[in-house]
Amino acid sequence: LKSSRRLGFMASHTNMPPWLAKKLAPCFDKAETKEKFFTRIASIWPSTSDEYRLIEHAYETAQRAFKDKYRDHGESVFASHLRGSALIALLYMRVRDANIIAAILLHDILEDCPNIWTFDKLVVHFNNDVAELVQWVSKPDGEESAHLTDVEIDKIWKAVPDDLKAATQKHFDQS
């Protein structure tokens, strides 16, 4: 999509204000390659670190799991949604927790690949923290609606660790 069409699509299909869509557009750019993404990761964690390897494994897992899945506008789910979301967390929210970045990359895997990926499999392949984060943002089994009820949101919020709640609140206080 041309840049102006992409901005319009992002704003209209994500309930995102146009000014924010324009600011975040580079995160969803096709020019963001795997190499560029991992150059960003290596600026935070050494490429030999456990954190880097965890994110790399999540990236490759999500890329394989979503390789044949495309959004309505024709872009890959992985590039236009999963990697873009991870970039927003890294660049704009300054998330520096590898478990959170891995979970962002994997956040749709339980819903969209239920015959392949389960909570237990995420624990084995990643760790319990990543699996719990992914599960927290997944729709309940069989749920078709993209909207969570207030009870479900309360349940998710209560399950979030206190330090993550504090960091989230602090981020919005500074915005």
PDB file of C-alpha atoms in Angstrom:
ATOM      1  CA  LEU A   1       0.000   0.000   0.000  1.00  0.00           C
ATOM      2  CA  LYS A   2       1.152   3.511  -0.659  1.00  0.00           C
ATOM      3  CA  SER A   3       2.057   5.457   2.442  1.00  0.00           C
ATOM      4  CA  SER A   4      -1.049   7.670   2.509  1.00  0.00           C
ATOM      5  CA  ARG A   5      -3.363   4.685   1.895  1.00  0.00           C
ATOM      6  CA  ARG A   6      -1.569   2.710   4.635  1.00  0.00           C
ATOM      7  CA  LEU A   7      -2.031   5.558   7.119  1.00  0.00           C
ATOM      8  CA  GLY A   8      -5.723   5.786   6.258  1.00  0.00           C
ATOM      9  CA  PHE A   9      -6.121   2.045   6.614  1.00  0.00           C
ATOM     10  CA  MET A  10      -4.287   1.976   9.960  1.00  0.00           C
ATOM     11  CA  ALA A  11      -6.389   4.805  11.353  1.00  0.00           C
ATOM     12  CA  SER A  12      -9.716   3.432  10.147  1.00  0.00           C
ATOM     13  CA  HIS A  13      -9.171  -0.237  11.018  1.00  0.00           C
ATOM     14  CA  THR A  14      -7.482   0.087  14.387  1.00  0.00           C
ATOM     15  CA  ASN A  15      -9.459   2.938  15.954  1.00  0.00           C
ATOM     16  CA  MET A  16      -6.183   4.826  15.826  1.00  0.00           C
ATOM     17  CA  PRO A  17      -6.240   8.603  15.476  1.00  0.00           C
ATOM     18  CA  PRO A  18      -4.633   9.712  12.180  1.00  0.00           C
ATOM     19  CA  TRP A  19      -1.859  11.641  13.968  1.00  0.00           C
ATOM     20  CA  LEU A  20      -0.857   8.479  15.826  1.00  0.00           C
ATOM     21  CA  ALA A  21      -1.106   6.323  12.706  1.00  0.00           C
ATOM     22  CA  LYS A  22       1.322   8.704  10.994  1.00  0.00           C
ATOM     23  CA  LYS A  23       3.767   8.554  13.909  1.00  0.00           C
ATOM     24  CA  LEU A  24       3.685   4.751  14.120  1.00  0.00           C
ATOM     25  CA  ALA A  25       3.695   4.038  10.362  1.00  0.00           C
ATOM     26  CA  PRO A  26       7.474   3.340  10.270  1.00  0.00           C
ATOM     27  CA  CYS A  27       6.913   0.395  12.639  1.00  0.00           C
ATOM     28  CA  PHE A  28       4.738  -1.250  10.010  1.00  0.00           C
ATOM     29  CA  ASP A  29       6.953  -0.398   7.043  1.00  0.00           C
ATOM     30  CA  LYS A  30       7.954  -3.180   4.642  1.00  0.00           C
ATOM     31  CA  ALA A  31      11.527  -1.839   4.880  1.00  0.00           C
ATOM     32  CA  GLU A  32      11.721  -3.195   8.438  1.00  0.00           C
ATOM     33  CA  THR A  33      13.583  -6.413   7.712  1.00  0.00           C
ATOM     34  CA  LYS A  34      14.592  -9.173  10.093  1.00  0.00           C
ATOM     35  CA  GLU A  35      18.154  -7.832   9.994  1.00  0.00           C
ATOM     36  CA  LYS A  36      17.041  -4.307  10.861  1.00  0.00           C
ATOM     37  CA  PHE A  37      14.789  -5.612  13.641  1.00  0.00           C
ATOM     38  CA  PHE A  38      17.661  -7.589  15.190  1.00  0.00           C
ATOM     39  CA  THR A  39      20.044  -4.661  14.857  1.00  0.00           C
ATOM     40  CA  ARG A  40      17.591  -2.845  17.123  1.00  0.00           C
ATOM     41  CA  ILE A  41      17.454  -5.828  19.510  1.00  0.00           C
ATOM     42  CA  ALA A  42      21.279  -6.068  19.563  1.00  0.00           C
ATOM     43  CA  SER A  43      21.476  -2.410  20.591  1.00  0.00           C
ATOM     44  CA  ILE A  44      19.648  -3.437  23.779  1.00  0.00           C
ATOM     45  CA  TRP A  45      20.839  -7.002  24.405  1.00  0.00           C
ATOM     46  CA  PRO A  46      24.070  -8.630  23.171  1.00  0.00           C
ATOM     47  CA  SER A  47      23.434 -11.206  20.444  1.00  0.00           C
ATOM     48  CA  THR A  48      24.877 -13.904  22.704  1.00  0.00           C
ATOM     49  CA  SER A  49      22.501 -13.126  25.589  1.00  0.00           C
ATOM     50  CA  ASP A  50      19.567 -15.261  26.687  1.00  0.00           C
ATOM     51  CA  GLU A  51      17.273 -12.277  26.101  1.00  0.00           C
ATOM     52  CA  TYR A  52      18.344 -11.876  22.480  1.00  0.00           C
ATOM     53  CA  ARG A  53      17.989 -15.624  21.829  1.00  0.00           C
ATOM     54  CA  LEU A  54      14.504 -15.665  23.426  1.00  0.00           C
ATOM     55  CA  ILE A  55      13.319 -12.826  21.182  1.00  0.00           C
ATOM     56  CA  GLU A  56      14.948 -14.430  18.144  1.00  0.00           C
ATOM     57  CA  HIS A  57      13.179 -17.740  18.876  1.00  0.00           C
ATOM     58  CA  ALA A  58       9.832 -15.938  19.324  1.00  0.00           C
ATOM     59  CA  TYR A  59      10.377 -13.983  16.094  1.00  0.00           C
ATOM     60  CA  GLU A  60      11.161 -17.113  14.080  1.00  0.00           C
ATOM     61  CA  THR A  61       8.305 -19.072  15.679  1.00  0.00           C
ATOM     62  CA  ALA A  62       5.759 -16.347  14.926  1.00  0.00           C
ATOM     63  CA  GLN A  63       7.105 -15.851  11.420  1.00  0.00           C
ATOM     64  CA  ARG A  64       6.686 -19.589  10.684  1.00  0.00           C
ATOM     65  CA  ALA A  65       3.280 -19.830  12.376  1.00  0.00           C
ATOM     66  CA  PHE A  66       1.883 -16.873  10.427  1.00  0.00           C
ATOM     67  CA  LYS A  67       3.740 -17.339   7.124  1.00  0.00           C
ATOM     68  CA  ASP A  68       0.555 -17.993   5.128  1.00  0.00           C
ATOM     69  CA  LYS A  69      -1.722 -15.588   6.989  1.00  0.00           C
ATOM     70  CA  TYR A  70      -2.560 -12.206   5.487  1.00  0.00           C
ATOM     71  CA  ARG A  71      -4.658  -9.269   6.553  1.00  0.00           C
ATOM     72  CA  ASP A  72      -7.629  -8.094   4.490  1.00  0.00           C
ATOM     73  CA  HIS A  73      -5.462  -5.462   2.808  1.00  0.00           C
ATOM     74  CA  GLY A  74      -2.940  -8.098   1.653  1.00  0.00           C
ATOM     75  CA  GLU A  75      -0.048  -7.579   4.046  1.00  0.00           C
ATOM     76  CA  SER A  76       1.357 -10.426   6.090  1.00  0.00           C
ATOM     77  CA  VAL A  77      -0.010 -10.742   9.623  1.00  0.00           C
ATOM     78  CA  PHE A  78       3.513 -11.202  10.909  1.00  0.00           C
ATOM     79  CA  ALA A  79       5.044  -8.112   9.289  1.00  0.00           C
ATOM     80  CA  SER A  80       2.085  -5.773   9.555  1.00  0.00           C
ATOM     81  CA  HIS A  81       0.876  -6.729  13.014  1.00  0.00           C
ATOM     82  CA  LEU A  82       3.142  -8.873  15.167  1.00  0.00           C
ATOM     83  CA  ARG A  83       6.539  -7.366  14.329  1.00  0.00           C
ATOM     84  CA  GLY A  84       4.991  -3.886  14.166  1.00  0.00           C
ATOM     85  CA  SER A  85       3.532  -4.301  17.654  1.00  0.00           C
ATOM     86  CA  ALA A  86       6.908  -5.412  19.008  1.00  0.00           C
ATOM     87  CA  LEU A  87       8.534  -2.349  17.428  1.00  0.00           C
ATOM     88  CA  ILE A  88       6.008  -0.028  19.037  1.00  0.00           C
ATOM     89  CA  ALA A  89       6.806  -1.587  22.416  1.00  0.00           C
ATOM     90  CA  LEU A  90      10.566  -1.259  21.839  1.00  0.00           C
ATOM     91  CA  LEU A  91      10.689   2.181  20.255  1.00  0.00           C
ATOM     92  CA  TYR A  92       7.805   4.102  21.770  1.00  0.00           C
ATOM     93  CA  MET A  93       7.045   2.387  25.046  1.00  0.00           C
ATOM     94  CA  ARG A  94      10.719   1.582  25.703  1.00  0.00           C
ATOM     95  CA  VAL A  95       9.924  -1.953  26.878  1.00  0.00           C
ATOM     96  CA  ARG A  96      13.149  -3.616  27.952  1.00  0.00           C
ATOM     97  CA  ASP A  97      11.805  -6.945  29.152  1.00  0.00           C
ATOM     98  CA  ALA A  98      12.623  -9.746  26.698  1.00  0.00           C
ATOM     99  CA  ASN A  99       9.694 -11.842  27.947  1.00  0.00           C
ATOM    100  CA  ILE A 100       7.267  -9.048  27.060  1.00  0.00           C
ATOM    101  CA  ILE A 101       8.795  -8.543  23.594  1.00  0.00           C
ATOM    102  CA  ALA A 102       8.638 -12.312  22.956  1.00  0.00           C
ATOM    103  CA  ALA A 103       5.014 -12.411  24.125  1.00  0.00           C
ATOM    104  CA  ILE A 104       4.108  -9.498  21.849  1.00  0.00           C
ATOM    105  CA  LEU A 105       5.547 -11.379  18.871  1.00  0.00           C
ATOM    106  CA  LEU A 106       3.555 -14.475  19.878  1.00  0.00           C
ATOM    107  CA  HIS A 107       0.398 -12.801  21.177  1.00  0.00           C
ATOM    108  CA  ASP A 108      -1.985 -14.277  18.562  1.00  0.00           C
ATOM    109  CA  ILE A 109      -0.506 -17.763  18.400  1.00  0.00           C
ATOM    110  CA  LEU A 110      -2.860 -19.456  20.880  1.00  0.00           C
ATOM    111  CA  GLU A 111      -5.957 -18.063  19.143  1.00  0.00           C
ATOM    112  CA  ASP A 112      -4.857 -18.468  15.545  1.00  0.00           C
ATOM    113  CA  CYS A 113      -2.888 -21.734  15.791  1.00  0.00           C
ATOM    114  CA  PRO A 114      -4.736 -23.721  18.501  1.00  0.00           C
ATOM    115  CA  ASN A 115      -4.069 -27.079  16.858  1.00  0.00           C
ATOM    116  CA  ILE A 116      -0.324 -26.458  16.990  1.00  0.00           C
ATOM    117  CA  TRP A 117       0.314 -24.138  19.949  1.00  0.00           C
ATOM    118  CA  THR A 118      -0.945 -24.544  23.510  1.00  0.00           C
ATOM    119  CA  PHE A 119      -0.079 -22.860  26.775  1.00  0.00           C
ATOM    120  CA  ASP A 120       1.982 -25.890  27.808  1.00  0.00           C
ATOM    121  CA  LYS A 121       3.899 -25.898  24.528  1.00  0.00           C
ATOM    122  CA  LEU A 122       4.705 -22.195  24.987  1.00  0.00           C
ATOM    123  CA  VAL A 123       6.066 -22.975  28.476  1.00  0.00           C
ATOM    124  CA  VAL A 124       8.296 -25.727  27.062  1.00  0.00           C
ATOM    125  CA  HIS A 125       9.546 -23.729  24.064  1.00  0.00           C
ATOM    126  CA  PHE A 126       9.870 -20.358  25.805  1.00  0.00           C
ATOM    127  CA  ASN A 127       9.142 -20.043  29.530  1.00  0.00           C
ATOM    128  CA  ASN A 128       6.244 -19.702  31.941  1.00  0.00           C
ATOM    129  CA  ASP A 129       6.319 -15.882  31.914  1.00  0.00           C
ATOM    130  CA  VAL A 130       5.998 -15.686  28.122  1.00  0.00           C
ATOM    131  CA  ALA A 131       3.237 -18.314  28.119  1.00  0.00           C
ATOM    132  CA  GLU A 132       1.277 -16.458  30.809  1.00  0.00           C
ATOM    133  CA  LEU A 133       1.593 -13.126  29.009  1.00  0.00           C
ATOM    134  CA  VAL A 134       0.367 -14.685  25.766  1.00  0.00           C
ATOM    135  CA  GLN A 135      -2.497 -16.397  27.564  1.00  0.00           C
ATOM    136  CA  TRP A 136      -3.515 -13.134  29.289  1.00  0.00           C
ATOM    137  CA  VAL A 137      -4.081 -11.414  25.959  1.00  0.00           C
ATOM    138  CA  SER A 138      -5.754 -14.376  24.246  1.00  0.00           C
ATOM    139  CA  LYS A 139      -9.510 -14.591  23.867  1.00  0.00           C
ATOM    140  CA  PRO A 140     -11.176 -17.246  25.986  1.00  0.00           C
ATOM    141  CA  ASP A 141     -11.555 -20.616  24.216  1.00  0.00           C
ATOM    142  CA  GLY A 142     -14.205 -20.492  21.535  1.00  0.00           C
ATOM    143  CA  GLU A 143     -14.758 -16.754  21.920  1.00  0.00           C
ATOM    144  CA  GLU A 144     -15.527 -15.171  18.564  1.00  0.00           C
ATOM    145  CA  SER A 145     -15.912 -11.567  19.657  1.00  0.00           C
ATOM    146  CA  ALA A 146     -12.895  -9.306  19.551  1.00  0.00           C
ATOM    147  CA  HIS A 147     -14.352  -7.374  22.497  1.00  0.00           C
ATOM    148  CA  LEU A 148     -13.610  -8.374  26.063  1.00  0.00           C
ATOM    149  CA  THR A 149     -16.155  -7.870  28.787  1.00  0.00           C
ATOM    150  CA  ASP A 150     -15.388  -5.727  31.823  1.00  0.00           C
ATOM    151  CA  VAL A 151     -15.165  -8.920  33.909  1.00  0.00           C
ATOM    152  CA  GLU A 152     -12.589 -10.401  31.502  1.00  0.00           C
ATOM    153  CA  ILE A 153     -10.575  -7.175  31.502  1.00  0.00           C
ATOM    154  CA  ASP A 154     -10.627  -7.100  35.319  1.00  0.00           C
ATOM    155  CA  LYS A 155      -9.479 -10.726  35.407  1.00  0.00           C
ATOM    156  CA  ILE A 156      -6.597  -9.974  33.035  1.00  0.00           C
ATOM    157  CA  TRP A 157      -5.581  -6.825  34.947  1.00  0.00           C
ATOM    158  CA  LYS A 158      -5.602  -8.691  38.280  1.00  0.00           C
ATOM    159  CA  ALA A 159      -3.273 -11.315  36.781  1.00  0.00           C
ATOM    160  CA  VAL A 160      -0.734  -8.737  35.586  1.00  0.00           C
ATOM    161  CA  PRO A 161       2.302  -8.524  37.887  1.00  0.00           C
ATOM    162  CA  ASP A 162       2.359  -5.377  40.039  1.00  0.00           C
ATOM    163  CA  ASP A 163       5.643  -4.137  38.549  1.00  0.00           C
ATOM    164  CA  LEU A 164       4.171  -4.300  35.037  1.00  0.00           C
ATOM    165  CA  LYS A 165       1.041  -2.460  36.222  1.00  0.00           C
ATOM    166  CA  ALA A 166       3.220   0.262  37.719  1.00  0.00           C
ATOM    167  CA  ALA A 167       5.309   0.552  34.559  1.00  0.00           C
ATOM    168  CA  THR A 168       2.185   0.779  32.400  1.00  0.00           C
ATOM    169  CA  GLN A 169       0.639   3.448  34.601  1.00  0.00           C
ATOM    170  CA  LYS A 170       3.912   5.390  34.697  1.00  0.00           C
ATOM    171  CA  HIS A 171       4.130   5.292  30.887  1.00  0.00           C
ATOM    172  CA  PHE A 172       0.639   6.754  30.511  1.00  0.00           C
ATOM    173  CA  ASP A 173       1.354   9.382  33.172  1.00  0.00           C
ATOM    174  CA  GLN A 174       4.334  10.550  31.067  1.00  0.00           C
ATOM    175  CA  SER A 175       2.431  10.516  27.762  1.00  0.00           C
TER     176      SER A 175
END
